[in-house]
CSV table of C-alpha atoms in Angstrom, one decimal:
chain,number,residue,atom,x,y,z
U,1,GLY,CA,64.9,101.6,132.2
U,2,SER,CA,68.2,101.8,130.2
U,3,LEU,CA,69.1,100.6,127.0
U,4,HIS,CA,72.0,98.7,126.8
U,5,SER,CA,73.6,97.8,123.0
U,6,ALA,CA,74.8,94.5,122.5
U,7,LYS,CA,78.3,93.8,121.5
U,8,LYS,CA,79.0,94.9,118.2
U,9,THR,CA,80.0,92.1,116.1
U,10,ASP,CA,80.3,91.8,112.1
U,11,ARG,CA,77.4,88.8,112.4
U,12,PRO,CA,74.2,90.2,110.5
U,13,PHE,CA,71.4,89.4,112.6
U,14,PHE,CA,69.6,87.9,109.6
U,15,GLN,CA,72.2,85.2,109.0
U,16,SER,CA,70.9,81.6,109.4
U,17,THR,CA,72.1,79.2,111.9
U,18,ALA,CA,73.3,77.0,109.0
U,19,ALA,CA,75.5,79.7,107.3
U,20,MET,CA,76.6,80.7,110.5
U,21,GLU,CA,77.9,77.3,111.2
U,22,ASP,CA,79.2,77.0,107.9
U,23,ARG,CA,81.6,80.2,108.1
U,24,ARG,CA,83.0,78.9,111.9
U,25,GLN,CA,83.8,75.5,109.8
U,26,LYS,CA,85.6,77.3,107.0
U,27,ILE,CA,87.3,79.7,109.9
U,28,LEU,CA,88.3,76.4,111.8
U,29,GLU,CA,89.6,74.7,108.6
U,30,GLN,CA,92.0,77.7,107.6
U,31,MET,CA,93.2,78.1,111.1
U,32,HIS,CA,94.0,74.6,111.3
U,33,PHE,CA,95.9,75.0,107.7
U,34,TYR,CA,98.0,78.0,109.4
U,35,PHE,CA,98.9,75.8,112.5
U,36,SER,CA,99.7,72.6,110.5
U,37,ASP,CA,103.2,71.0,110.1
U,38,MET,CA,103.4,71.8,106.9
U,39,ASN,CA,102.7,75.4,107.1
U,40,LEU,CA,104.5,76.3,110.4
U,41,SER,CA,107.7,74.2,109.0
U,42,ARG,CA,108.0,76.8,106.2
U,43,ASP,CA,105.9,79.8,107.2
U,44,ALA,CA,108.7,82.3,108.1
U,45,PHE,CA,106.5,85.2,108.5
U,46,LEU,CA,104.1,83.3,111.0
U,47,ARG,CA,107.0,81.9,112.8
U,48,ASP,CA,108.2,85.4,113.4
U,49,GLN,CA,104.9,86.2,115.0
U,50,ILE,CA,105.3,83.6,117.7
U,51,LYS,CA,106.2,85.1,121.1
U,52,GLU,CA,108.7,83.0,123.5
U,53,ASP,CA,106.0,81.2,125.1
U,54,GLY,CA,104.2,80.3,122.0
U,55,TRP,CA,101.5,82.7,121.6
U,56,ILE,CA,100.6,84.4,118.6
U,57,SER,CA,97.9,87.6,118.9
U,58,THR,CA,94.7,87.2,117.3
U,59,SER,CA,94.9,90.2,115.3
U,60,VAL,CA,97.7,88.5,113.1
U,61,PHE,CA,95.3,86.2,111.6
U,62,ALA,CA,92.6,88.7,111.5
U,63,SER,CA,94.8,90.7,109.1
U,64,PHE,CA,95.1,87.6,106.7
U,65,LYS,CA,92.8,88.0,103.6
U,66,ARG,CA,91.6,84.2,103.8
U,67,ILE,CA,90.3,85.0,107.4
U,68,SER,CA,89.1,88.6,106.7
U,69,ARG,CA,87.1,87.3,103.9
U,70,LEU,CA,85.1,85.2,106.2
U,71,THR,CA,85.1,87.7,109.4
U,72,MET,CA,86.8,91.0,110.9
U,73,ASP,CA,85.6,89.8,114.5
U,74,THR,CA,88.6,88.4,116.3
U,75,ALA,CA,85.9,86.9,118.6
U,76,ALA,CA,84.3,84.9,115.8
U,77,ILE,CA,88.0,83.6,115.3
U,78,VAL,CA,88.1,82.7,118.9
U,79,ASP,CA,84.8,80.9,118.8
U,80,ALA,CA,85.5,78.9,115.7
U,81,VAL,CA,88.8,77.2,117.6
U,82,GLN,CA,87.0,76.5,120.9
U,83,GLY,CA,87.4,72.5,121.2
U,84,SER,CA,90.1,72.2,118.6
U,85,GLU,CA,92.7,69.7,119.3
U,86,LEU,CA,95.3,71.5,117.7
U,87,ILE,CA,95.1,75.2,118.9
U,88,GLU,CA,94.3,76.6,122.2
U,89,THR,CA,93.4,80.2,123.1
U,90,ASN,CA,94.5,82.3,126.1
U,91,ALA,CA,92.3,83.2,129.0
U,92,SER,CA,91.4,86.7,127.6
U,93,GLY,CA,90.7,85.6,124.0
U,94,THR,CA,93.7,87.7,122.6
U,95,ALA,CA,96.2,85.1,121.2
U,96,PHE,CA,96.4,81.4,120.1
U,97,ARG,CA,99.0,78.9,120.5
U,98,ARG,CA,99.5,75.5,118.8
U,99,ARG,CA,99.2,72.5,121.2
U,100,GLY,CA,102.3,70.7,121.8
U,101,ALA,CA,105.9,71.2,120.1
U,102,LEU,CA,106.4,73.1,116.9
U,103,PRO,CA,107.7,71.6,113.8
U,104,PRO,CA,111.3,72.2,113.0
U,105,LEU,CA,111.7,75.0,110.6
U,106,ALA,CA,112.6,73.9,107.5
U,107,VAL,CA,115.4,75.8,105.4
U,108,GLU,CA,114.2,74.9,102.0
U,109,ARG,CA,111.4,76.5,100.4
U,110,ARG,CA,109.3,73.7,99.8
U,111,ALA,CA,109.0,70.9,97.4
U,112,ILE,CA,107.8,71.6,93.9
U,113,LYS,CA,104.6,69.5,94.7
U,114,ALA,CA,103.8,71.1,97.6
U,115,ALA,CA,104.4,74.4,96.3
U,116,SER,CA,101.9,73.8,93.5
U,117,GLN,CA,99.5,72.5,95.8
U,118,THR,CA,99.3,75.2,98.6
U,119,THR,CA,100.1,78.2,96.4
U,120,PHE,CA,96.7,79.9,97.2
U,121,GLN,CA,96.9,79.1,100.9
U,122,GLN,CA,100.3,80.0,101.6
U,123,ALA,CA,101.4,83.3,103.5
U,124,PRO,CA,104.1,84.8,101.6
U,125,ALA,CA,107.5,83.8,102.5
U,126,VAL,CA,109.0,87.0,103.6
U,127,ALA,CA,112.8,86.9,104.2
U,128,ALA,CA,115.1,89.9,105.1
U,129,VAL,CA,119.2,89.1,103.8
U,130,PRO,CA,121.5,91.2,105.4
U,131,VAL,CA,123.9,93.0,103.3
U,132,ALA,CA,127.1,94.5,104.5
U,133,PRO,CA,126.7,98.4,104.6
U,134,ALA,CA,128.4,100.4,102.0
U,135,PRO,CA,130.9,103.0,103.1
U,136,SER,CA,128.6,105.7,101.3
U,137,GLY,CA,125.7,104.4,102.9
U,138,VAL,CA,123.9,103.9,99.5
U,139,LEU,CA,123.3,100.0,98.5
U,140,ARG,CA,125.0,99.4,95.5
U,141,VAL,CA,123.3,96.5,93.4
U,142,LEU,CA,124.4,94.5,90.3
U,143,VAL,CA,121.8,93.6,87.7
U,144,ILE,CA,122.7,90.9,85.7
U,145,THR,CA,121.5,88.4,83.3
U,146,ASP,CA,122.3,85.2,80.8
U,147,THR,CA,125.4,84.0,82.4
U,148,HIS,CA,124.4,80.4,81.1
U,149,GLY,CA,126.8,78.8,83.6
U,150,ASP,CA,129.9,81.3,83.9
U,151,LEU,CA,129.2,81.8,87.2
U,152,ASP,CA,132.5,83.2,88.2
U,153,ARG,CA,131.6,86.2,86.0
U,154,ILE,CA,129.1,87.2,88.8
U,155,ASN,CA,132.2,87.6,91.5
U,156,VAL,CA,134.4,89.4,89.2
U,157,LEU,CA,131.5,92.1,88.3
U,158,ALA,CA,130.4,92.4,91.8
U,159,GLU,CA,134.1,92.8,93.1
U,160,ARG,CA,134.8,95.5,90.1
U,161,GLU,CA,131.4,97.7,90.6
U,162,ASN,CA,131.8,97.1,94.5
U,163,VAL,CA,128.2,96.2,95.0
U,164,GLN,CA,126.6,94.7,98.2
U,165,ALA,CA,124.1,92.4,96.3
U,166,VAL,CA,123.2,90.8,92.7
U,167,LEU,CA,120.1,90.4,91.1
U,168,HIS,CA,120.2,88.2,88.3
U,169,CYS,CA,117.4,87.8,85.6
U,170,GLY,CA,117.4,84.2,84.3
U,171,ASP,CA,119.3,81.8,82.3
U,172,PHE,CA,121.4,81.6,85.3
U,173,GLY,CA,123.1,78.3,84.5
U,174,PHE,CA,121.0,75.8,86.5
U,175,TYR,CA,123.0,72.6,85.7
U,176,THR,CA,124.7,69.7,86.9
U,177,ALA,CA,126.6,67.0,85.7
U,178,GLU,CA,123.8,65.0,85.5
U,179,SER,CA,121.9,67.6,83.5
U,180,LEU,CA,123.8,66.5,80.2
U,181,ASP,CA,121.8,63.2,80.2
U,182,SER,CA,118.1,65.2,80.7
U,183,ILE,CA,118.4,68.0,78.5
U,184,GLU,CA,117.5,67.7,74.6
U,185,GLU,CA,120.3,67.8,72.0
U,186,ARG,CA,118.8,71.2,70.5
U,187,GLU,CA,119.7,72.8,74.0
U,188,LEU,CA,122.8,71.2,74.1
U,189,HIS,CA,123.4,72.7,70.6
U,190,LEU,CA,122.6,76.3,71.8
U,191,ILE,CA,124.7,75.8,74.7
U,192,VAL,CA,128.2,74.9,72.5
U,193,LYS,CA,126.9,77.6,70.1
U,194,HIS,CA,126.7,80.5,72.6
U,195,SER,CA,129.8,79.1,74.8
U,196,HIS,CA,133.2,81.3,74.8
U,197,ASP,CA,134.9,77.8,75.7
U,198,PHE,CA,134.6,76.2,72.3
U,199,SER,CA,136.5,77.3,69.0
U,200,ALA,CA,135.1,77.8,65.9
U,201,PRO,CA,135.9,74.4,64.4
U,202,GLN,CA,134.5,72.8,67.7
U,203,LYS,CA,131.2,74.7,67.1
U,204,ALA,CA,130.9,73.6,63.4
U,205,GLU,CA,131.5,70.1,64.6
U,206,ALA,CA,129.1,70.4,67.1
U,207,ALA,CA,126.7,71.7,64.8
U,208,LYS,CA,127.2,69.0,62.1
U,209,LEU,CA,126.4,66.6,64.6
U,210,PHE,CA,123.4,68.1,65.4
U,211,ARG,CA,122.1,68.3,62.1
U,212,ASP,CA,123.1,64.7,61.4
U,213,GLY,CA,120.4,63.8,64.4
U,214,GLY,CA,122.9,62.0,66.7
U,215,GLY,CA,126.3,62.0,68.5
U,216,LEU,CA,126.3,65.5,70.1
U,217,ARG,CA,125.5,64.1,73.6
U,218,ALA,CA,128.4,61.8,73.4
U,219,TRP,CA,130.8,64.1,71.7
U,220,MET,CA,130.1,66.6,74.7
U,221,ARG,CA,131.0,64.0,77.0
U,222,ARG,CA,134.7,63.5,75.3
U,223,GLN,CA,135.2,67.4,75.8
U,224,PRO,CA,137.1,68.9,79.0
U,225,PHE,CA,133.8,71.0,79.3
U,226,HIS,CA,131.1,71.5,82.0
U,227,LEU,CA,127.8,73.1,81.6
U,228,SER,CA,128.0,75.2,84.6
U,229,THR,CA,130.2,76.1,87.2
U,230,LEU,CA,127.4,75.9,89.6
U,231,PRO,CA,128.7,72.3,91.0
U,232,ASP,CA,131.8,74.4,92.3
U,233,TYR,CA,129.4,76.5,94.1
U,234,LEU,CA,127.3,73.4,95.3
U,235,ALA,CA,130.4,71.6,96.9
U,236,GLY,CA,131.7,74.7,98.4
U,237,THR,CA,134.9,75.1,96.5
U,238,LYS,CA,133.6,78.4,95.1
U,239,GLN,CA,131.7,81.0,97.0
U,240,PHE,CA,129.6,84.1,95.9
U,241,LYS,CA,131.0,86.8,97.6
U,242,VAL,CA,127.5,89.1,98.0
U,243,PRO,CA,124.1,87.9,98.3
U,244,VAL,CA,122.9,86.8,94.9
U,245,PHE,CA,119.0,86.7,93.9
U,246,ALA,CA,118.0,84.9,90.8
U,247,ILE,CA,115.3,83.8,88.8
U,248,TRP,CA,115.7,80.9,86.3
U,249,GLY,CA,115.6,81.3,82.6
U,250,ASN,CA,114.0,79.5,79.8
U,251,HIS,CA,117.5,77.8,79.2
U,252,ASP,CA,117.9,75.8,82.5
U,253,ASP,CA,117.4,72.5,84.2
U,254,ARG,CA,113.9,72.3,85.6
U,255,GLY,CA,115.3,69.2,87.8
U,256,VAL,CA,118.0,71.2,89.5
U,257,ILE,CA,115.9,74.0,89.9
U,258,ALA,CA,113.4,71.7,91.6
U,259,LYS,CA,116.1,70.6,93.9
U,260,LEU,CA,117.2,73.8,94.9
U,261,GLN,CA,113.7,74.9,96.0
U,262,ALA,CA,113.2,71.5,97.9
U,263,GLY,CA,116.3,72.3,99.5
U,264,ALA,CA,118.1,69.0,98.5
U,265,LEU,CA,120.7,71.2,96.9
U,266,ARG,CA,121.8,74.1,98.7
U,267,VAL,CA,124.5,77.3,97.5
U,268,PRO,CA,125.3,79.8,100.6
U,269,ASN,CA,124.5,83.3,99.6
U,270,LEU,CA,122.2,82.0,96.4
U,271,HIS,CA,118.7,83.0,97.1
U,272,LEU,CA,116.1,81.2,94.5
U,273,VAL,CA,113.6,84.0,93.8
U,274,ASP,CA,110.3,82.2,92.8
U,275,HIS,CA,106.7,82.8,92.9
U,276,ASN,CA,106.4,82.1,96.7
U,277,ALA,CA,109.5,84.3,97.6
U,278,PHE,CA,109.6,87.8,98.9
U,279,PHE,CA,113.2,89.2,99.8
U,280,ARG,CA,114.0,92.1,101.7
U,281,VAL,CA,117.7,93.5,100.8
U,282,GLY,CA,117.8,96.8,102.9
U,283,ARG,CA,114.9,99.2,101.5
U,284,LEU,CA,114.6,96.9,98.3
U,285,CYS,CA,111.6,94.4,98.1
U,286,VAL,CA,112.4,92.0,95.5
U,287,TYR,CA,110.3,89.1,93.6
U,288,GLY,CA,110.1,87.7,90.4
U,289,LEU,CA,109.2,85.0,88.0
U,290,GLY,CA,111.3,82.9,85.8
U,291,GLY,CA,111.0,80.9,82.6
U,292,ASN,CA,109.4,81.5,79.3
U,293,PHE,CA,105.9,83.2,78.9
U,294,LEU,CA,104.0,81.0,76.9
U,295,PRO,CA,100.5,81.5,77.2
U,296,GLU,CA,99.8,78.4,75.3
U,297,ARG,CA,101.5,76.8,78.1
U,298,PHE,CA,100.0,78.5,81.1
U,299,PHE,CA,97.3,75.7,81.6
U,300,GLU,CA,100.1,72.9,82.4
U,301,LYS,CA,100.4,71.5,85.7
U,302,PRO,CA,103.6,72.9,87.4
U,303,PRO,CA,106.3,72.7,87.3
U,304,GLY,CA,106.4,73.7,83.5
U,305,GLY,CA,109.5,72.7,81.6
U,306,ARG,CA,111.2,69.6,80.4
U,307,ALA,CA,114.3,68.4,78.5
U,308,GLY,CA,116.2,71.8,79.4
U,309,LYS,CA,113.5,74.2,78.7
U,310,VAL,CA,111.3,76.1,81.3
U,311,TRP,CA,108.2,78.0,81.0
U,312,THR,CA,105.5,79.6,83.5
U,313,THR,CA,102.2,78.3,84.6
U,314,PHE,CA,99.0,80.0,85.7
U,315,THR,CA,99.8,78.4,89.2
U,316,GLU,CA,103.0,80.1,89.6
U,317,ILE,CA,101.3,83.5,88.1
U,318,GLY,CA,98.9,83.3,90.7
U,319,GLY,CA,101.0,82.3,93.4
U,320,LEU,CA,103.3,85.3,92.7
U,321,ILE,CA,100.3,87.7,92.8
U,322,GLN,CA,99.3,86.2,96.2
U,323,THR,CA,102.8,86.7,97.6
U,324,VAL,CA,103.3,90.3,96.3
U,325,LYS,CA,99.7,91.3,97.8
U,326,ASN,CA,100.1,89.9,101.1
U,327,ALA,CA,103.6,90.9,101.8
U,328,PRO,CA,104.2,93.6,104.3
U,329,ARG,CA,105.4,97.1,103.2
U,330,ASN,CA,107.2,99.8,104.9
U,331,ALA,CA,107.1,103.7,104.0
U,332,GLY,CA,110.1,104.2,101.4
U,333,ASP,CA,110.2,100.3,100.2
U,334,VAL,CA,111.3,100.1,96.5
U,335,SER,CA,109.6,97.3,94.8
U,336,VAL,CA,111.9,95.3,92.2
U,337,PHE,CA,110.3,92.7,89.7
U,338,LEU,CA,112.7,90.4,88.2
U,339,THR,CA,111.5,88.6,84.9
U,340,HIS,CA,113.3,86.6,82.1
U,341,CYS,CA,111.4,87.8,79.2
U,342,SER,CA,110.5,91.4,78.7
U,343,PRO,CA,107.0,92.8,79.6
U,344,ALA,CA,108.1,95.1,76.7
U,345,ILE,CA,107.6,92.1,74.4
U,346,CYS,CA,105.0,89.5,76.2
U,347,PRO,CA,101.8,91.3,76.7
U,348,SER,CA,100.4,88.8,79.2
U,349,LEU,CA,103.5,89.6,81.3
U,350,SER,CA,102.7,93.4,80.9
U,351,LEU,CA,99.5,92.8,82.3
U,352,LEU,CA,101.2,91.0,85.4
U,353,GLY,CA,103.3,93.7,85.7
U,354,ARG,CA,100.4,96.4,85.5
U,355,THR,CA,99.0,93.9,88.5
U,356,LEU,CA,101.7,93.9,90.5
U,357,GLN,CA,102.8,97.6,90.2
U,358,PRO,CA,106.5,97.4,90.7
U,359,ASP,CA,108.7,100.6,91.0
U,360,LEU,CA,111.4,98.6,88.8
U,361,CYS,CA,111.5,95.8,86.6
U,362,PHE,CA,114.5,94.2,85.3
U,363,SER,CA,114.6,91.4,82.4
U,364,GLY,CA,117.2,89.6,80.3
U,365,HIS,CA,116.7,86.9,77.6
U,366,MET,CA,116.5,89.4,74.9
U,367,GLY,CA,120.2,89.4,73.2
U,368,PRO,CA,121.5,92.8,73.3
U,369,TYR,CA,124.8,93.4,75.1
U,370,TYR,CA,123.7,96.9,76.6
U,371,ALA,CA,120.9,98.1,78.9
U,372,HIS,CA,117.7,99.9,77.3
U,373,SER,CA,114.6,100.6,78.4
U,374,TRP,CA,111.4,100.3,76.4
U,375,ASN,CA,107.9,101.7,76.6
U,376,ASN,CA,105.0,100.5,74.2
U,377,ALA,CA,102.8,103.7,74.6
U,378,ALA,CA,105.8,105.5,73.9
U,379,VAL,CA,106.2,104.4,70.1
U,380,ARG,CA,102.7,103.2,69.5
U,381,ASP,CA,99.2,104.7,69.4
U,382,THR,CA,96.6,103.5,72.0
U,383,ALA,CA,94.8,101.6,69.4
U,384,ALA,CA,97.9,99.7,68.3
U,385,CYS,CA,98.7,99.3,72.3
U,386,LEU,CA,95.5,97.6,72.8
U,387,ARG,CA,95.7,95.1,69.9
U,388,TRP,CA,99.2,94.1,71.3
U,389,LEU,CA,97.8,93.6,75.0
U,390,ALA,CA,95.1,91.5,73.6
U,391,SER,CA,97.6,89.3,71.1
U,392,ASP,CA,97.8,86.6,73.5
U,393,VAL,CA,94.0,85.9,73.5
U,394,GLY,CA,93.8,83.7,70.8
U,395,ALA,CA,96.7,81.6,72.4
U,396,LEU,CA,94.7,81.4,75.5
U,397,ARG,CA,91.6,80.2,73.6
U,398,GLY,CA,93.7,77.6,71.7
U,399,GLY,CA,93.7,79.3,68.4
U,400,PRO,CA,96.4,81.0,66.3
U,401,ARG,CA,97.8,84.4,67.8
U,402,PRO,CA,96.6,87.7,66.0
U,403,PRO,CA,99.2,89.9,64.8
U,404,ALA,CA,100.5,92.1,67.7
U,405,VAL,CA,100.0,95.1,65.5
U,406,SER,CA,97.4,95.3,62.6
U,407,PRO,CA,99.0,96.8,59.4
U,408,SER,CA,98.6,100.4,59.5
U,409,PRO,CA,95.8,101.7,57.1
U,410,PRO,CA,96.7,103.3,53.8
U,411,ARG,CA,97.2,106.9,54.3
U,412,ALA,CA,95.1,109.5,52.5
U,413,PRO,CA,97.1,111.3,49.7
U,414,ALA,CA,99.2,114.3,50.5
U,415,PRO,CA,97.2,117.4,49.8
U,416,ALA,CA,98.7,119.1,46.7
U,417,PRO,CA,101.2,121.7,47.4
U,418,ALA,CA,100.4,125.5,47.9
U,419,PRO,CA,100.9,127.7,45.2
U,420,ALA,CA,104.4,129.8,45.9
U,421,PRO,CA,103.8,133.0,47.2
U,422,ARG,CA,104.1,135.9,44.6
U,423,PRO,CA,107.0,138.3,45.5
U,424,GLY,CA,106.5,141.4,47.3
U,425,PRO,CA,108.3,144.6,47.4
U,426,PRO,CA,112.3,144.2,48.1
U,427,GLY,CA,112.9,143.7,51.6
U,428,ALA,CA,109.9,142.2,52.6
U,429,ASP,CA,109.1,138.8,54.6
U,430,PRO,CA,108.1,136.4,51.9
U,431,THR,CA,106.0,134.5,54.6
U,432,THR,CA,103.7,137.3,55.0
U,433,SER,CA,103.8,138.7,51.4
């Protein structure tokens, strides 16, 4: 008789029934997550895959890493969801659909608590943001940083430079009127110190109040001064003229950022770049990570920050890695990584950049009033670079940081100068005499 081959699957013949049932249960749980109210209300990518009749191709789910780690066989996924009260399968086994109505698509990205709990389960929130075409056909982008609440400057520069989009590298000015009561006096002192709205005598008075340990907050309430023009943009009395993509810095109000992430506050044309965001702007793929990069704070529960200071946590770092790795790419894309601290200064941030492999990285925070680039490998030898990259390890272990660059060993004494050459015949080359 003839030999007929069985249908090829990825199930090894030696796999036990218990192991197969365990895998089936894990697939079902992950599929239930994808079709849950929480995910479908926020997962823009998955919502885009839904056809008019509600079906989503099985191949979409097979391409997700959390499913492909369990199986590459779409038949196994179909088998796992059989009998589900949430998911139904079409007759041909090529598509899934949620039973019942879809949840409304939330405009907000997600609340901070939900973000910290689902960072490693959520598919990336990929958003294509339309920009006005440039007459030349070239996308012009303004990179700006450290506006510290002077948001009108963004519109002025965008109009002057005739750009179609703005990338902001942090210390944006995420403050409202309530921020004056929540941030610490040291932050208030720095705001006054670096502001152009206070005269030298006013700055001296504020510095004295800060040194004396009280009264600065009450003094600021008496001034005709606002921490930021953000409330004008929240109220709609002012608007950004082009799309603005912004991370936060280390000097911003974490409470205001949380409200923007949750959708409780909205500003037209302002797109908050967090660890769950991946924006398409023409051929640019924009992602980023705001806040200070302090390894000793990495293990804290997100959101990291308090009293007007913001820092990054491992949860956000891991979430960004997953977002970037899972986001779809097209030929010719240019990836842009926005950070507040510079990867040239923060070793762990430099290692994150090596993991993400962006085409371009823009940072702020460091203070120079001119654009500049930096490459450690260009100014240090290999051993010094390796010591620098490892300089955060002490902080992660809970001990003191070792010096980023060890002192150079003493140089060997210079050799004695060679004796002067004896003069040769007239006209001879002294170097060959």
